[in-house]
Amino acid sequence: LKENGLLIFLNAPADTLAERIDQDPGRPHLTDSQSTKEEVEVILAERVKLYEAVADEVIQDVDMTLEQKVAEVQKRLERRGIL
């Protein structure tokens, strides 16, 4: 992926991700955890350092609206001369 584009990691807290996942009843579980939040915490513990290491940009997605996320991505792309 990095060869063909820019990787932007929107890093959100486990509880935020769990709330979003719980809104999709058809989404399968990836672990044997008792709760979605527990599952997200397990997976993030395994993956977050990798995501941060390969990302060209990391945006902390904490209490951001969709519009704020889009604006931040646009700002990062403009700073890199992509937009």
mmCIF file of C-alpha atoms in Angstrom:
data_model
loop_
_atom_site.group_PDB
_atom_site.id
_atom_site.type_symbol
_atom_site.label_atom_id
_atom_site.label_comp_id
_atom_site.label_asym_id
_atom_site.label_seq_id
_atom_site.Cartn_x
_atom_site.Cartn_y
_atom_site.Cartn_z
ATOM 1 C CA LEU A 1 0.000 0.000 0.000
ATOM 2 C CA LYS A 2 2.767 2.452 0.852
ATOM 3 C CA GLU A 3 4.228 2.101 -2.633
ATOM 4 C CA ASN A 4 1.013 3.326 -4.215
ATOM 5 C CA GLY A 5 -0.160 5.981 -1.808
ATOM 6 C CA LEU A 6 -0.181 7.627 1.570
ATOM 7 C CA LEU A 7 -1.234 5.745 4.700
ATOM 8 C CA ILE A 8 -3.206 7.746 7.247
ATOM 9 C CA PHE A 9 -4.017 6.045 10.553
ATOM 10 C CA LEU A 10 -7.042 7.456 12.373
ATOM 11 C CA ASN A 11 -6.231 6.353 15.912
ATOM 12 C CA ALA A 12 -9.289 6.171 18.136
ATOM 13 C CA PRO A 13 -9.616 4.965 21.738
ATOM 14 C CA ALA A 14 -10.841 1.410 22.320
ATOM 15 C CA ASP A 15 -14.139 2.549 23.846
ATOM 16 C CA THR A 16 -14.900 4.740 20.823
ATOM 17 C CA LEU A 17 -14.144 1.901 18.421
ATOM 18 C CA ALA A 18 -16.224 -0.524 20.481
ATOM 19 C CA GLU A 19 -19.218 1.842 20.364
ATOM 20 C CA ARG A 20 -18.918 2.102 16.584
ATOM 21 C CA ILE A 21 -18.590 -1.660 16.172
ATOM 22 C CA ASP A 22 -21.588 -2.326 18.417
ATOM 23 C CA GLN A 23 -23.717 -0.247 16.033
ATOM 24 C CA ASP A 24 -23.201 -2.969 13.380
ATOM 25 C CA PRO A 25 -24.991 -6.116 14.612
ATOM 26 C CA GLY A 26 -23.769 -8.138 11.629
ATOM 27 C CA ARG A 27 -20.098 -7.591 12.360
ATOM 28 C CA PRO A 28 -18.408 -10.833 13.450
ATOM 29 C CA HIS A 29 -16.218 -11.108 16.529
ATOM 30 C CA LEU A 30 -12.497 -11.577 15.962
ATOM 31 C CA THR A 31 -11.632 -12.997 19.386
ATOM 32 C CA ASP A 32 -13.261 -14.922 22.225
ATOM 33 C CA SER A 33 -13.490 -11.794 24.389
ATOM 34 C CA GLN A 34 -16.549 -11.256 26.549
ATOM 35 C CA SER A 35 -17.246 -7.730 25.320
ATOM 36 C CA THR A 36 -16.578 -5.706 22.194
ATOM 37 C CA LYS A 37 -14.452 -3.245 24.187
ATOM 38 C CA GLU A 38 -12.333 -6.106 25.533
ATOM 39 C CA GLU A 39 -11.935 -7.457 22.012
ATOM 40 C CA VAL A 40 -10.869 -4.066 20.655
ATOM 41 C CA GLU A 41 -8.370 -3.605 23.492
ATOM 42 C CA VAL A 42 -6.788 -7.015 22.724
ATOM 43 C CA ILE A 43 -6.525 -6.303 19.010
ATOM 44 C CA LEU A 44 -5.231 -2.752 19.501
ATOM 45 C CA ALA A 45 -2.577 -3.993 21.914
ATOM 46 C CA GLU A 46 -1.350 -6.316 19.162
ATOM 47 C CA ARG A 47 -1.622 -3.907 16.237
ATOM 48 C CA VAL A 48 -1.406 -0.234 17.218
ATOM 49 C CA LYS A 49 2.415 -0.058 17.206
ATOM 50 C CA LEU A 50 2.483 -1.622 13.734
ATOM 51 C CA TYR A 51 -0.172 0.787 12.465
ATOM 52 C CA GLU A 52 1.768 3.750 13.863
ATOM 53 C CA ALA A 53 5.051 2.471 12.427
ATOM 54 C CA VAL A 54 3.771 2.106 8.863
ATOM 55 C CA ALA A 55 1.532 5.186 8.793
ATOM 56 C CA ASP A 56 2.733 8.286 7.006
ATOM 57 C CA GLU A 57 0.369 10.331 9.131
ATOM 58 C CA VAL A 58 -1.364 9.549 12.441
ATOM 59 C CA ILE A 59 -4.482 11.484 13.405
ATOM 60 C CA GLN A 60 -5.751 11.141 16.970
ATOM 61 C CA ASP A 61 -9.466 10.559 16.453
ATOM 62 C CA VAL A 62 -10.681 11.712 19.856
ATOM 63 C CA ASP A 63 -14.058 13.439 19.957
ATOM 64 C CA MET A 64 -13.785 14.498 16.316
ATOM 65 C CA THR A 65 -16.790 14.919 14.065
ATOM 66 C CA LEU A 66 -16.674 13.474 10.569
ATOM 67 C CA GLU A 67 -16.195 16.982 9.208
ATOM 68 C CA GLN A 68 -13.224 17.577 11.530
ATOM 69 C CA LYS A 69 -11.631 14.295 10.435
ATOM 70 C CA VAL A 70 -12.034 15.182 6.771
ATOM 71 C CA ALA A 71 -10.599 18.658 7.368
ATOM 72 C CA GLU A 72 -7.601 17.202 9.210
ATOM 73 C CA VAL A 73 -6.923 14.677 6.442
ATOM 74 C CA GLN A 74 -7.173 17.464 3.855
ATOM 75 C CA LYS A 75 -4.758 19.606 5.873
ATOM 76 C CA ARG A 76 -2.234 16.755 6.029
ATOM 77 C CA LEU A 77 -2.558 16.115 2.289
ATOM 78 C CA GLU A 78 -2.119 19.815 1.519
ATOM 79 C CA ARG A 79 0.963 19.979 3.744
ATOM 80 C CA ARG A 80 2.465 17.131 1.675
ATOM 81 C CA GLY A 81 1.556 18.843 -1.605
ATOM 82 C CA ILE A 82 -0.944 16.142 -2.571
ATOM 83 C CA LEU A 83 -3.978 18.456 -2.653
#
